[in-house]
Each structure stands twice: as structure tokens, then as C-alpha cells.
Tab-separated table of C-alpha atoms and ligand atoms in Angstrom:
chain	number	residue	atom	x	y	z
A	9	MET	CA	-67.004	-2.627	31.437
A	10	VAL	CA	-63.679	-3.067	29.662
A	11	LEU	CA	-62.100	-6.491	30.006
A	12	LYS	CA	-58.402	-6.302	30.942
A	13	LEU	CA	-56.140	-9.281	30.666
A	14	TYR	CA	-52.564	-9.737	31.871
A	15	ASN	CA	-50.319	-9.918	28.836
A	16	THR	CA	-47.140	-12.047	29.484
A	17	LEU	CA	-45.441	-10.181	26.685
A	18	SER	CA	-45.974	-6.621	28.060
A	19	ARG	CA	-46.095	-7.806	31.672
A	20	GLU	CA	-49.162	-5.560	32.126
A	21	LYS	CA	-52.874	-5.800	32.243
A	22	GLU	CA	-54.197	-4.591	28.963
A	23	PRO	CA	-57.672	-4.150	27.467
A	24	LEU	CA	-58.743	-6.835	25.015
A	25	PRO	CA	-58.362	-5.613	21.452
A	26	ASP	CA	-61.408	-3.520	20.588
A	27	GLN	CA	-63.054	-5.778	17.940
A	28	LYS	CA	-65.793	-8.228	17.747
A	29	LYS	CA	-63.804	-11.110	16.233
A	30	ILE	CA	-61.191	-12.730	18.610
A	31	ARG	CA	-58.880	-15.440	17.354
A	32	LEU	CA	-57.518	-17.623	20.158
A	33	PHE	CA	-54.917	-20.260	19.738
A	34	VAL	CA	-54.087	-22.615	22.660
A	35	CYS	CA	-51.353	-25.184	22.572
A	36	GLY	CA	-52.898	-28.674	22.539
A	37	PRO	CA	-51.372	-31.786	23.938
A	38	THR	CA	-48.523	-34.152	22.705
A	39	VAL	CA	-50.441	-37.329	22.338
A	40	TYR	CA	-48.198	-39.980	23.736
A	41	ASP	CA	-50.144	-40.857	26.922
A	42	TYR	CA	-53.308	-40.084	28.802
A	43	LEU	CA	-53.675	-36.521	29.842
A	44	HIS	CA	-53.330	-35.586	33.523
A	45	ILE	CA	-55.299	-33.074	35.616
A	46	GLY	CA	-52.516	-30.455	35.194
A	47	ASN	CA	-53.346	-30.391	31.459
A	48	ALA	CA	-57.022	-30.319	32.375
A	49	ARG	CA	-56.508	-27.197	34.485
A	50	THR	CA	-55.234	-25.408	31.419
A	51	TYR	CA	-57.970	-26.636	29.105
A	52	LEU	CA	-60.719	-26.088	31.601
A	53	PHE	CA	-59.591	-22.565	32.110
A	54	PHE	CA	-59.470	-21.804	28.396
A	55	ASP	CA	-62.838	-23.440	27.926
A	56	PHE	CA	-64.297	-21.133	30.510
A	57	PHE	CA	-62.477	-18.094	28.975
A	58	ALA	CA	-63.748	-18.702	25.426
A	59	LYS	CA	-67.204	-19.194	26.745
A	60	TYR	CA	-67.035	-16.067	28.848
A	61	LEU	CA	-65.902	-14.006	25.875
A	62	ARG	CA	-68.687	-15.380	23.838
A	63	ALA	CA	-71.156	-14.602	26.548
A	64	ARG	CA	-69.816	-10.958	26.476
A	65	GLY	CA	-70.653	-10.903	22.703
A	66	TYR	CA	-67.284	-11.679	21.157
A	67	ASP	CA	-67.095	-13.856	18.111
A	68	VAL	CA	-64.366	-16.291	19.291
A	69	GLU	CA	-62.625	-18.638	16.990
A	70	TYR	CA	-60.709	-21.039	19.293
A	71	LEU	CA	-58.091	-23.121	17.548
A	72	GLU	CA	-56.080	-25.900	19.220
A	73	ASN	CA	-53.313	-27.944	17.635
A	74	ILE	CA	-52.623	-31.561	18.482
A	75	THR	CA	-48.947	-32.604	18.457
A	76	ASP	CA	-49.228	-35.964	16.892
A	77	VAL	CA	-45.658	-36.238	15.719
A	78	ASP	CA	-42.928	-35.963	18.261
A	79	ASP	CA	-39.944	-37.706	19.865
A	80	LYS	CA	-42.093	-38.638	22.888
A	81	ILE	CA	-44.534	-40.419	20.640
A	82	ILE	CA	-41.803	-42.320	18.940
A	83	ALA	CA	-40.337	-43.355	22.333
A	84	ARG	CA	-43.787	-44.593	23.464
A	85	ALA	CA	-44.261	-46.612	20.191
A	86	MET	CA	-40.787	-48.217	20.919
A	87	THR	CA	-41.809	-49.131	24.438
A	88	ASP	CA	-45.206	-50.506	23.414
A	89	GLY	CA	-43.977	-52.141	20.242
A	90	LYS	CA	-46.615	-50.303	18.276
A	91	ASP	CA	-46.803	-48.200	15.123
A	92	THR	CA	-46.199	-44.468	15.857
A	93	ALA	CA	-49.217	-43.221	14.046
A	94	ALA	CA	-51.409	-45.848	15.892
A	95	VAL	CA	-50.096	-44.548	19.307
A	96	ALA	CA	-50.884	-40.893	18.305
A	97	ARG	CA	-54.283	-41.855	16.993
A	98	SER	CA	-55.295	-43.767	20.094
A	99	PHE	CA	-54.159	-40.994	22.499
A	100	THR	CA	-55.818	-38.354	20.334
A	101	GLU	CA	-58.948	-40.314	20.786
A	102	THR	CA	-58.564	-40.580	24.567
A	103	PHE	CA	-57.779	-36.860	24.759
A	104	LEU	CA	-60.915	-35.928	22.943
A	105	ALA	CA	-62.960	-38.341	25.034
A	106	ASP	CA	-61.504	-36.789	28.223
A	107	MET	CA	-62.298	-33.322	27.088
A	108	LYS	CA	-65.895	-34.409	26.367
A	109	ALA	CA	-66.177	-36.001	29.841
A	110	LEU	CA	-64.934	-32.764	31.379
A	111	GLY	CA	-67.421	-30.639	29.467
A	112	VAL	CA	-64.691	-28.912	27.551
A	113	ASN	CA	-66.403	-28.060	24.273
A	114	ALA	CA	-65.514	-24.412	23.390
A	115	VAL	CA	-62.802	-25.370	20.821
A	116	THR	CA	-63.806	-24.458	17.295
A	117	THR	CA	-61.105	-26.495	15.555
A	118	TYR	CA	-58.669	-29.191	16.652
A	119	ALA	CA	-55.821	-29.351	14.208
A	120	PRO	CA	-53.425	-32.390	14.206
A	121	ALA	CA	-50.000	-31.390	13.002
A	122	THR	CA	-49.682	-34.264	10.547
A	123	ASP	CA	-52.529	-32.720	8.508
A	124	PHE	CA	-50.438	-29.622	7.936
A	125	ILE	CA	-47.105	-30.977	6.716
A	126	SER	CA	-47.083	-29.020	3.475
A	127	GLN	CA	-47.713	-25.781	5.327
A	128	ILE	CA	-44.958	-26.655	7.774
A	129	ILE	CA	-42.404	-27.340	4.935
A	130	ALA	CA	-43.451	-24.100	3.324
A	131	GLN	CA	-42.841	-22.104	6.455
A	132	VAL	CA	-39.433	-23.648	6.884
A	133	GLU	CA	-38.506	-22.870	3.380
A	134	ARG	CA	-39.544	-19.253	3.912
A	135	LEU	CA	-37.243	-19.067	6.960
A	136	ILE	CA	-34.410	-20.560	4.934
A	137	ASP	CA	-34.955	-18.157	2.078
A	138	LYS	CA	-34.858	-15.211	4.462
A	139	GLY	CA	-31.558	-16.462	6.027
A	140	PHE	CA	-33.008	-17.410	9.437
A	141	ALA	CA	-32.296	-21.176	9.176
A	142	TYR	CA	-29.331	-23.292	8.532
A	143	LYS	CA	-28.746	-26.923	7.934
A	144	ILE	CA	-26.849	-29.419	10.089
A	145	ASP	CA	-25.890	-32.401	8.048
A	146	GLY	CA	-27.410	-35.714	9.144
A	147	ASP	CA	-29.535	-33.813	11.604
A	148	GLY	CA	-31.917	-31.199	10.286
A	149	TRP	CA	-32.729	-27.535	9.722
A	150	TYR	CA	-32.332	-25.182	12.687
A	151	PHE	CA	-33.484	-21.611	13.540
A	152	ASP	CA	-30.579	-19.319	14.208
A	153	ILE	CA	-31.692	-17.251	17.228
A	154	ALA	CA	-28.733	-14.822	16.796
A	155	LYS	CA	-30.444	-13.635	13.610
A	156	ASP	CA	-33.514	-12.446	15.494
A	157	PRO	CA	-32.807	-9.296	17.523
A	158	ASP	CA	-36.084	-9.648	19.298
A	159	TYR	CA	-35.490	-13.218	20.546
A	160	GLY	CA	-36.190	-13.481	24.232
A	161	LYS	CA	-38.816	-10.809	24.444
A	162	LEU	CA	-41.547	-13.061	25.909
A	163	SER	CA	-39.507	-14.979	28.435
A	164	GLY	CA	-36.934	-12.323	29.191
A	165	ARG	CA	-34.139	-14.732	28.406
A	166	THR	CA	-31.054	-13.716	26.381
A	167	ALA	CA	-29.705	-16.094	23.678
A	168	ALA	CA	-26.789	-16.940	26.130
A	169	GLN	CA	-29.234	-18.340	28.777
A	170	ALA	CA	-31.434	-19.836	26.262
A	171	GLU	CA	-31.412	-23.348	27.515
A	172	ASP	CA	-30.776	-23.063	31.198
A	173	GLY	CA	-33.112	-25.051	33.329
A	174	VAL	CA	-35.753	-26.037	30.826
A	175	SER	CA	-36.679	-29.163	29.247
A	176	ARG	CA	-37.458	-30.022	25.592
A	177	ILE	CA	-34.538	-28.066	24.093
A	178	ASP	CA	-33.272	-29.647	20.786
A	179	ASP	CA	-29.803	-31.113	21.364
A	180	SER	CA	-27.268	-31.035	18.608
A	181	VAL	CA	-23.479	-30.604	18.600
A	182	GLY	CA	-23.701	-28.763	15.356
A	183	LYS	CA	-25.775	-25.819	16.649
A	184	ARG	CA	-24.571	-22.310	16.192
A	185	ASN	CA	-26.121	-20.951	19.444
A	186	LYS	CA	-27.215	-23.198	22.319
A	187	GLY	CA	-30.829	-22.023	22.102
A	188	ASP	CA	-31.234	-22.726	18.429
A	189	PHE	CA	-34.122	-25.033	17.806
A	190	CYS	CA	-35.078	-27.608	15.208
A	191	LEU	CA	-37.434	-26.729	12.452
A	192	TRP	CA	-37.290	-29.888	10.353
A	193	LYS	CA	-35.645	-33.139	11.564
A	194	PHE	CA	-34.155	-35.413	9.045
A	195	SER	CA	-35.107	-39.084	9.084
A	196	GLN	CA	-32.738	-41.127	11.274
A	197	THR	CA	-31.850	-44.570	9.885
A	198	SER	CA	-31.704	-45.952	13.415
A	199	LEU	CA	-35.448	-45.324	13.794
A	200	THR	CA	-36.372	-46.558	10.342
A	201	ASP	CA	-39.515	-48.464	11.145
A	202	LEU	CA	-40.988	-46.209	13.831
A	203	GLU	CA	-40.133	-42.717	12.731
A	204	PRO	CA	-42.817	-40.945	10.679
A	205	ARG	CA	-41.275	-39.254	7.693
A	206	TRP	CA	-42.397	-37.175	4.813
A	207	PRO	CA	-40.593	-36.663	1.569
A	208	SER	CA	-39.454	-33.089	1.054
A	209	ALA	CA	-37.040	-30.819	-0.779
A	210	LEU	CA	-35.738	-29.980	2.642
A	211	GLY	CA	-34.622	-33.647	2.983
A	212	ASP	CA	-36.965	-36.532	4.111
A	213	GLY	CA	-37.978	-35.932	7.609
A	214	ARG	CA	-40.592	-34.607	10.138
A	215	PRO	CA	-41.329	-31.384	11.741
A	216	GLY	CA	-39.754	-29.821	14.857
A	217	TRP	CA	-42.208	-29.140	17.659
A	218	HIS	CA	-42.519	-25.357	17.524
A	219	ILE	CA	-43.105	-24.918	13.765
A	220	GLU	CA	-46.235	-27.140	13.948
A	221	ASP	CA	-48.155	-24.402	15.807
A	222	THR	CA	-47.144	-21.399	13.677
A	223	ALA	CA	-47.821	-23.255	10.415
A	224	ILE	CA	-51.314	-24.242	11.734
A	225	SER	CA	-52.129	-20.742	13.086
A	226	GLU	CA	-50.914	-19.112	9.947
A	227	PHE	CA	-53.188	-21.419	7.904
A	228	TYR	CA	-56.230	-20.533	9.906
A	229	PHE	CA	-55.660	-17.076	11.289
A	230	GLY	CA	-52.876	-15.517	9.058
A	231	PRO	CA	-49.477	-14.201	10.333
A	232	GLN	CA	-51.067	-12.080	13.118
A	233	TYR	CA	-53.898	-12.684	15.663
A	234	GLU	CA	-55.252	-11.677	19.002
A	235	ILE	CA	-54.580	-14.198	21.795
A	236	HIS	CA	-52.321	-17.144	22.321
A	237	GLY	CA	-52.624	-19.268	25.468
A	238	GLY	CA	-50.988	-22.282	27.117
A	239	GLY	CA	-49.498	-23.404	30.457
A	240	VAL	CA	-46.700	-21.241	31.872
A	241	ASP	CA	-44.241	-24.182	31.168
A	242	LEU	CA	-44.601	-23.449	27.528
A	243	LYS	CA	-43.541	-19.832	27.691
A	244	PHE	CA	-39.980	-20.867	27.093
A	245	PRO	CA	-38.731	-22.322	24.846
A	246	HIS	CA	-41.981	-23.139	22.957
A	247	HIS	CA	-43.719	-19.721	22.794
A	248	GLU	CA	-40.523	-17.780	22.410
A	249	ALA	CA	-39.683	-19.997	19.381
A	250	GLU	CA	-43.137	-19.448	17.895
A	251	ILE	CA	-42.770	-15.644	18.102
A	252	ALA	CA	-39.180	-15.982	16.414
A	253	GLN	CA	-40.391	-18.166	13.697
A	254	GLN	CA	-43.655	-16.299	12.760
A	255	GLU	CA	-42.271	-12.825	13.018
A	256	SER	CA	-39.160	-13.786	11.047
A	257	ALA	CA	-41.144	-15.561	8.395
A	258	SER	CA	-43.658	-12.788	7.837
A	259	GLY	CA	-41.775	-9.700	8.904
A	260	LEU	CA	-44.931	-8.610	10.819
A	261	VAL	CA	-44.842	-7.592	14.493
A	262	PRO	CA	-46.469	-8.521	16.722
A	263	PHE	CA	-47.297	-12.164	15.887
A	264	VAL	CA	-49.829	-12.238	18.722
A	265	LYS	CA	-51.162	-9.274	20.690
A	266	LEU	CA	-51.859	-10.956	23.959
A	267	TRP	CA	-50.123	-13.942	25.560
A	268	MET	CA	-51.887	-15.718	28.354
A	269	HIS	CA	-50.403	-18.357	30.587
A	270	THR	CA	-51.922	-20.593	33.212
A	271	GLY	CA	-50.077	-21.404	36.409
A	272	ALA	CA	-48.930	-24.880	36.953
A	273	LEU	CA	-50.982	-27.457	38.829
A	274	THR	CA	-48.912	-29.157	41.476
A	275	MET	CA	-49.480	-32.224	43.494
A	276	ASP	CA	-47.824	-32.304	46.964
A	277	GLY	CA	-46.014	-29.149	45.957
A	278	LYS	CA	-44.408	-30.644	42.916
A	279	LYS	CA	-45.413	-29.753	39.294
A	280	MET	CA	-47.615	-32.374	37.832
A	281	SER	CA	-45.851	-33.982	34.882
A	282	LYS	CA	-45.697	-37.221	33.143
A	283	SER	CA	-41.912	-37.136	32.793
A	284	ALA	CA	-41.485	-36.714	36.675
A	285	GLY	CA	-43.971	-39.537	37.252
A	286	ASN	CA	-45.999	-37.178	39.481
A	287	PHE	CA	-49.436	-37.210	37.930
A	288	LEU	CA	-53.097	-38.237	38.185
A	289	THR	CA	-54.859	-38.842	34.828
A	290	ILE	CA	-58.134	-37.194	34.059
A	291	ARG	CA	-59.658	-40.654	33.619
A	292	ASP	CA	-58.624	-41.687	37.166
A	293	PHE	CA	-59.894	-38.433	38.539
A	294	LEU	CA	-63.320	-38.841	36.796
A	295	LYS	CA	-63.726	-42.461	37.969
A	296	ALA	CA	-63.839	-41.073	41.589
A	297	HIS	CA	-65.365	-37.640	41.182
A	298	PRO	CA	-67.748	-35.639	39.058
A	299	PRO	CA	-66.227	-33.304	36.466
A	300	GLU	CA	-67.630	-30.192	38.110
A	301	VAL	CA	-65.301	-30.797	41.097
A	302	LEU	CA	-62.170	-30.298	38.939
A	303	ARG	CA	-63.732	-27.274	37.223
A	304	TRP	CA	-64.605	-25.766	40.621
A	305	ILE	CA	-61.084	-26.357	41.872
A	306	THR	CA	-59.736	-24.749	38.648
A	307	LEU	CA	-62.033	-21.708	38.690
A	308	THR	CA	-61.804	-20.888	42.356
A	309	HIS	CA	-58.006	-20.378	41.961
A	310	HIS	CA	-56.751	-17.411	39.875
A	311	TYR	CA	-55.691	-18.823	36.522
A	312	ARG	CA	-52.179	-17.423	36.787
A	313	SER	CA	-51.470	-18.696	40.265
A	314	PRO	CA	-50.047	-22.075	41.062
A	315	LEU	CA	-52.642	-24.520	42.245
A	316	ASP	CA	-51.812	-27.345	44.643
A	317	TYR	CA	-54.019	-30.428	44.132
A	318	SER	CA	-54.797	-32.641	47.085
A	319	GLU	CA	-57.381	-34.956	48.565
A	320	GLU	CA	-58.329	-32.150	50.990
A	321	ALA	CA	-58.847	-29.781	48.098
A	322	VAL	CA	-61.298	-32.301	46.465
A	323	THR	CA	-63.177	-32.779	49.794
A	324	GLN	CA	-63.401	-28.966	50.241
A	325	ALA	CA	-64.469	-28.522	46.662
A	326	LYS	CA	-67.178	-31.117	47.102
A	327	ASN	CA	-68.418	-29.488	50.330
A	328	GLU	CA	-68.589	-26.038	48.766
A	329	LEU	CA	-70.223	-27.163	45.532
A	330	GLU	CA	-72.755	-29.150	47.436
A	331	ARG	CA	-73.549	-26.070	49.504
A	332	ILE	CA	-73.903	-24.064	46.345
A	333	TYR	CA	-76.182	-26.748	44.759
A	334	GLY	CA	-78.218	-26.845	48.013
A	335	GLY	CA	-78.525	-23.002	47.880
A	336	ILE	CA	-79.722	-23.164	44.283
A	337	HIS	CA	-82.135	-25.959	45.113
A	338	ASN	CA	-83.634	-23.893	47.896
A	339	LEU	CA	-84.001	-20.911	45.564
A	340	ALA	CA	-85.943	-23.168	43.161
A	341	TRP	CA	-87.946	-24.400	46.082
A	342	ALA	CA	-88.810	-20.837	47.112
A	343	VAL	CA	-89.823	-20.034	43.520
A	344	ASP	CA	-92.104	-22.943	43.615
A	345	ASP	CA	-93.703	-21.406	46.607
A	346	ALA	CA	-93.477	-24.477	48.647
A	347	LEU	CA	-92.394	-24.248	52.300
A	348	ARG	CA	-89.358	-22.098	52.503
A	349	ILE	CA	-86.846	-24.035	54.466
A	350	THR	CA	-83.628	-22.009	54.396
A	351	LYS	CA	-82.908	-19.586	57.012
A	352	GLY	CA	-84.250	-16.168	56.162
A	353	SER	CA	-85.666	-17.154	52.822
A	354	ASN	CA	-89.226	-16.508	54.047
A	355	LYS	CA	-88.615	-12.809	54.525
A	356	GLU	CA	-90.444	-10.257	52.512
A	357	GLU	CA	-88.652	-9.360	49.311
A	358	SER	CA	-86.724	-6.156	49.810
A	359	GLU	CA	-87.770	-3.149	47.808
A	360	ILE	CA	-84.449	-2.568	46.145
A	361	ALA	CA	-82.873	-5.755	45.020
A	362	PRO	CA	-79.187	-6.001	45.526
A	363	LEU	CA	-79.105	-8.354	42.529
A	364	GLU	CA	-77.887	-5.672	40.057
A	365	ARG	CA	-75.126	-4.592	42.463
A	366	LEU	CA	-73.926	-8.183	42.905
A	367	LYS	CA	-74.079	-8.804	39.189
A	368	GLY	CA	-72.002	-5.719	38.740
A	369	GLN	CA	-69.464	-6.925	41.362
A	370	PHE	CA	-69.285	-10.349	39.670
A	371	GLU	CA	-68.701	-8.725	36.210
A	372	GLU	CA	-66.149	-6.236	37.601
A	373	ALA	CA	-64.053	-9.001	39.106
A	374	LEU	CA	-64.067	-10.974	35.930
A	375	ALA	CA	-63.233	-7.922	33.851
A	376	ASP	CA	-60.150	-7.507	36.026
A	377	ASP	CA	-57.936	-10.142	34.482
A	378	LEU	CA	-60.583	-12.834	35.273
A	379	ASN	CA	-60.479	-12.629	39.032
A	380	THR	CA	-62.716	-15.642	39.548
A	381	SER	CA	-62.067	-15.923	43.280
A	382	LYS	CA	-63.395	-12.378	43.811
A	383	ALA	CA	-66.312	-12.988	41.383
A	384	PHE	CA	-67.263	-16.090	43.355
A	385	ALA	CA	-67.637	-14.050	46.515
A	386	ALA	CA	-70.420	-12.082	44.703
A	387	LEU	CA	-71.761	-15.357	43.232
A	388	ARG	CA	-72.113	-16.771	46.792
A	389	GLU	CA	-74.152	-13.735	47.769
A	390	ILE	CA	-76.292	-14.070	44.732
A	391	ILE	CA	-77.193	-17.624	45.913
A	392	PHE	CA	-77.371	-17.217	49.632
A	393	GLY	CA	-78.258	-13.536	50.119
A	394	ASP	CA	-81.431	-12.832	51.961
A	395	TYR	CA	-83.350	-10.578	49.640
A	396	GLY	CA	-86.048	-12.532	47.741
A	397	HIS	CA	-86.136	-12.244	43.956
A	398	PHE	CA	-85.644	-15.938	43.679
A	399	LYS	CA	-86.755	-16.263	40.075
A	400	GLU	CA	-84.399	-13.556	38.818
A	401	ARG	CA	-81.551	-15.065	40.819
A	402	LEU	CA	-82.113	-18.424	39.297
A	403	GLU	CA	-82.306	-16.972	35.815
A	404	LEU	CA	-79.051	-15.071	36.374
A	405	LEU	CA	-77.324	-18.248	37.789
A	406	LYS	CA	-78.432	-20.148	34.784
A	407	GLU	CA	-76.937	-17.593	32.512
A	408	MET	CA	-73.634	-17.482	34.414
A	409	ASP	CA	-73.406	-21.255	34.319
A	410	GLY	CA	-73.336	-20.985	30.497
A	411	PHE	CA	-69.663	-20.112	30.857
A	412	LEU	CA	-68.851	-21.372	34.392
A	413	GLY	CA	-70.059	-24.877	33.510
A	414	LEU	CA	-70.412	-25.749	37.128
A	415	GLY	CA	-73.653	-27.658	36.858
A	416	PHE	CA	-75.919	-25.088	38.368
A	417	ASN	CA	-78.865	-26.712	36.674
A	418	LYS	CA	-78.330	-29.992	38.446
A	419	PRO	CA	-80.156	-29.008	41.588
A	420	ILE	CA	-83.130	-27.839	39.545
A	421	GLU	CA	-83.293	-30.894	37.236
A	422	GLY	CA	-86.051	-33.224	38.278
A	423	PHE	CA	-87.354	-30.683	40.674
A	424	SER	CA	-90.727	-31.840	41.839
A	425	ARG	CA	-93.399	-30.038	43.791
A	426	GLU	CA	-94.788	-33.340	45.210
A	427	LEU	CA	-91.425	-34.484	46.404
A	428	ASN	CA	-90.658	-31.112	47.929
A	429	ALA	CA	-94.056	-30.968	49.732
A	430	LYS	CA	-93.328	-34.435	51.067
A	431	ILE	CA	-89.807	-33.477	52.252
A	432	ALA	CA	-91.129	-30.253	53.879
A	433	GLU	CA	-93.781	-32.202	55.701
A	434	LYS	CA	-91.318	-34.846	56.984
A	435	PHE	CA	-88.939	-32.134	57.968
A	436	GLU	CA	-91.679	-30.229	59.993
A	437	GLU	CA	-92.523	-33.567	61.721
A	438	TYR	CA	-88.830	-34.040	62.437
A	439	LYS	CA	-88.525	-30.600	64.170
A	440	LEU	CA	-91.659	-31.182	66.052
A	441	SER	CA	-90.630	-34.598	67.359
A	442	ARG	CA	-87.288	-33.182	68.385
A	443	ALA	CA	-88.925	-30.314	70.188
A	444	ASN	CA	-91.094	-32.907	72.024
A	445	LYS	CA	-87.970	-34.881	72.754
A	446	GLN	CA	-89.405	-37.871	70.808
A	447	PHE	CA	-85.942	-38.904	69.678
A	448	ILE	CA	-86.838	-42.383	68.371
A	449	GLN	CA	-89.356	-40.715	66.008
A	450	SER	CA	-86.992	-37.987	65.003
A	451	ASP	CA	-84.184	-40.498	64.232
A	452	ALA	CA	-86.473	-42.483	62.118
A	453	LEU	CA	-87.502	-39.381	60.227
A	454	ARG	CA	-83.903	-38.325	59.824
A	455	LYS	CA	-83.228	-41.808	58.228
A	456	GLU	CA	-86.268	-41.522	56.015
A	457	LEU	CA	-85.119	-38.057	54.732
A	458	LYS	CA	-81.706	-39.399	54.099
A	459	GLY	CA	-83.214	-42.177	51.963
A	460	LEU	CA	-84.870	-39.448	49.905
A	461	GLY	CA	-81.503	-37.707	49.386
A	462	TYR	CA	-81.768	-35.058	52.164
A	463	GLU	CA	-79.608	-34.472	55.209
A	464	VAL	CA	-80.859	-32.870	58.400
A	465	ARG	CA	-78.252	-30.825	60.312
A	466	ASP	CA	-79.013	-29.616	63.809
A	467	THR	CA	-77.301	-26.303	64.240
A	468	GLU	CA	-77.271	-23.675	67.035
A	469	GLU	CA	-79.807	-21.683	65.024
A	470	GLY	CA	-82.098	-24.678	64.728
A	471	SER	CA	-82.417	-27.557	62.330
A	472	VAL	CA	-81.719	-27.133	58.587
A	473	ILE	CA	-82.260	-29.498	55.789
A	474	VAL	CA	-79.920	-29.939	52.780
A	475	LYS	CA	-80.142	-31.894	49.666
A	476	LYS	CA	-77.149	-34.307	49.165
A	477	PHE	CA	-75.573	-34.088	45.741
A	478	PHE	CA	-72.385	-36.148	46.237
B	22	AMP	P1	-48.176	-30.958	26.866
B	22	AMP	O1	-48.803	-32.100	26.274
B	22	AMP	O2	-47.084	-31.318	27.822
B	22	AMP	O3	-47.614	-30.008	25.766
B	22	AMP	O4	-49.280	-30.193	27.710
B	22	AMP	C1	-50.484	-29.747	27.236
B	22	AMP	C2	-50.959	-28.439	27.973
B	22	AMP	O5	-51.058	-28.699	29.285
B	22	AMP	C3	-50.046	-27.305	27.774
B	22	AMP	O6	-50.682	-26.113	27.558
B	22	AMP	C4	-49.237	-27.307	29.061
B	22	AMP	O7	-48.725	-25.961	29.326
B	22	AMP	C5	-50.261	-27.715	30.010
B	22	AMP	N1	-49.745	-28.297	31.258
B	22	AMP	C6	-48.907	-29.334	31.329
B	22	AMP	N2	-48.566	-29.612	32.619
B	22	AMP	C7	-49.345	-28.730	33.363
B	22	AMP	C8	-49.552	-28.502	34.754
B	22	AMP	N3	-48.948	-29.242	35.636
B	22	AMP	N4	-50.448	-27.530	35.156
B	22	AMP	C9	-51.030	-26.777	34.274
B	22	AMP	N5	-50.888	-26.868	32.927
B	22	AMP	C10	-50.101	-27.869	32.492
């Protein structure tokens, strides 16, 4: 089944390039603070995406830069009265620790910009030699967007609208066009102690934001590669600038075949961002909830759609995930041939397993621009469907979790025949005492089961028992 992905550049769904090796670059964070769960949405998605491609047999090289030199880091160092490099170092460490805690581990290489200063300088020099860059005295080297006839092709903006309504545009009174951006910033005497600087024939200074990424990707991937990803907020000016820089420097088009953008995570309807003060850090989230909850919230929404985070969304995710874990636990229980306690699970196995059909539906949905919400409808049926084949279903779920990362093994870990037999026995006693209206006894059994991590629910169709995971 051909995998089709929405390409922001062509504005169409396109098949993934027909080759085994896929080079994927995703914009990493600017390390001036703890990361928030909006950043996490983007990294959780690309973690899933890279693992999914690998599960389909692609050889994915996943590269992510770390912006460890930037105005925001200098500003943070000033506020904290710390050395700029120390600020960047400590927030790089917290970023990597957060990724680990979230189970984000598909990245092949993390590349901090300050390790690539000579490559950055060389790329700026090439742009100067080819006439794409000009110098503003006392300020830095700038890219002249008027020299690039293709400028604006990703975002659909013209040079004249280049800086309307977006943040992180480089300000300078000496710019030729208002959308021109800084490639190399000269050292400012006012920032002497805090501003990182590198000696260079360009003039002592530091890199602009956009050039870091193209110098790094060119170093690892060369001037052209398959996929570039990031949050939709980076489409303009950042990704537009990357295209302008790399295509102008190399003369090769396209720089990247497929551009993928994740929708913004909002909280109470407003985009989560540090600058707006509207954010929840990954650490604070993980103090209160397991990582699978954020992954579930991320994956149950289509990656390009906006996603509104709220306490209700967390409660709903926990309920759904717990139901899923319960379903998987019951599959394991059925395989174990202990008492089958879920409704319908004691039916004879059907002759024709719908498992292949469901697997096909799941794969088809993902192949259509990663329609995870549609795929999850099939996933639910794989777990809860009433058609036997427990062992095959468990194996399939385990395989799927290799890229979903939703902890499907949790309900099976520590699975014990003895404990299950005991639970089953207590549950049977519970149902009997209830049928006999011995409510004191049934209440005591309910409490006992609760202490063992199980909850009894009395439904219209009879009592059911579920394992509690949260
Ligand atoms: P930054 O450090 O701001 O460059 O952000 C790091 C990554 O997180 C980038 O890919 C951003 O596009 C992404 N990002 C930032 N804020 C959000 C958000 N609210 N929702 C989704 N992704 C975001």
C-alpha cells in the first residue's frame, strides 16, 4: 500500500519518494527554557512517524538540530545572570531528559548548532560569493530575498508581505527588503560578556537562526533530501528562509521533496507558547500523568489539525487508554485460558478471522497521510472485537505498539495465572452474592478486588470487571 503524505510545498498528498533510504530533518528546540507540551506534540508525532516508516521497511536517518545560540538564550542568560553557554547546556540537558521521559527515541542524530560554526560560515560565504547576501555595517550579513525569484513558494507569501503577522523576523533599519533575514550577526559591544562570538573573515560574530539548519542538514544529508518537518509556526519565516538559502547556495531544486507540518497545540483555545506565557512544561505534565497519556492525545488527533489541550482531554485520554489496557489485559487472560470475563469473549472462534481485514483498515488509514484517528477505529475493533484469535491479536498489537508507543505491553507485564485465577474466583463470588442479594458480602468482595487493582462495574448487561491502570 503506497504511503501518501501531505506536502506543504505542493499543497497535495504525494507518495513518499520510492526509495529505501529516507532522510528526515526536524527542527529542534531553541534551548533557553524547559520545553512545553506544544513542543512535545511535534516531537511525539515525528517520533511515531519515523518509527512507523522503519516498521514499513524504510531506512530512516532522522536528524534534529538544537539551536544553542540565539537572541533568546542571551536574553535568558542576562535575566539569570549566567553564562550563555551554560544556559544552553543546561536546557539542552533538560530537553534530552524530557524526550527520554516521553519515550521519544527515534532520532538518529541531535546536532547542536555551535558544533557546526565552520560549516555555517562556509555556507554564508557561498551565498556572498553568489551575490545573494549583503552586509549591513555594524549589524551583520543579510540574505536579499529579492534575488531569489522562488522566495515565498512554501508559505505563499510575496516579498512585500514577508513580515506581516509573524514573530522572529530579524529587525534592522539597513535591510533592503523587509523580509530579508540575518545570516551572520556581528558581535555587539553592548553584549560583550554574554554574547557568544566566533572569529571569522565575515567579521566576528554568531550565526543567524535559519542558516544553522541548512548548514547542519547539508553536512549530514547534502544539498537535497527527502523530508523536512516541524511545527506549522515554523513554515514562515524559518522554512521559507531555509529553502531560499540552500537552493541559492547549491543551485539545486528542490532542497527538500516533502515538507510536513504539525498543527499547533493550543490551551484554552490559544497557541501554547512561552513568549505568550501560555504553557505547561513537559516536566509538569509528567509529574501528574504517565507519558502515554500525552502520546495518546497526540496520536488520536490528526497531526495537521490544531489540538486543544485541557484537563477534560486528559481525563478522557486516561479513560480511553485504561479501557484499551483493560481490553488487552483481557485478551491476555483469554489466551491464558483462565476464566474469560469480558462480554462475548467466551464465544467460539469464528471461522474467518476479521483480523486481516482490520489490519488492512488500520494500514490503509495510516497510508492516507497518517490518518491516526481512522486507524484507531480499526485498532479498537482489533482489541474489543468478538472473534477469538486472542494470541494473534496480542501479537499484532505488540507489533503496532513498536511505532505507536502507547504502552500496550503494560497490561501484559507481570501477568500471572495465579492472580488471574484468584480474581476470577472472587468475581464469581461477587456475582453470586449479588444475585442472592447478600450485599454486605458483595461490598466486601468489591473492596477486596479494588485492593487487588480491579474495579467491578455493574452494568445493565450484568457485572463486568476491569483492571485499573491509572
Ligand atoms: P521552538 O523551540 O520554538 O523552535 O520549538 C520547537 C518545536 O516545537 C518546533 O518544531 C515548533 O514548531 C514546535 N512547536 C512550538 N510550539 C508549538 C505548539 N504550540 N504546538 C505544536 N508545536 C509547537
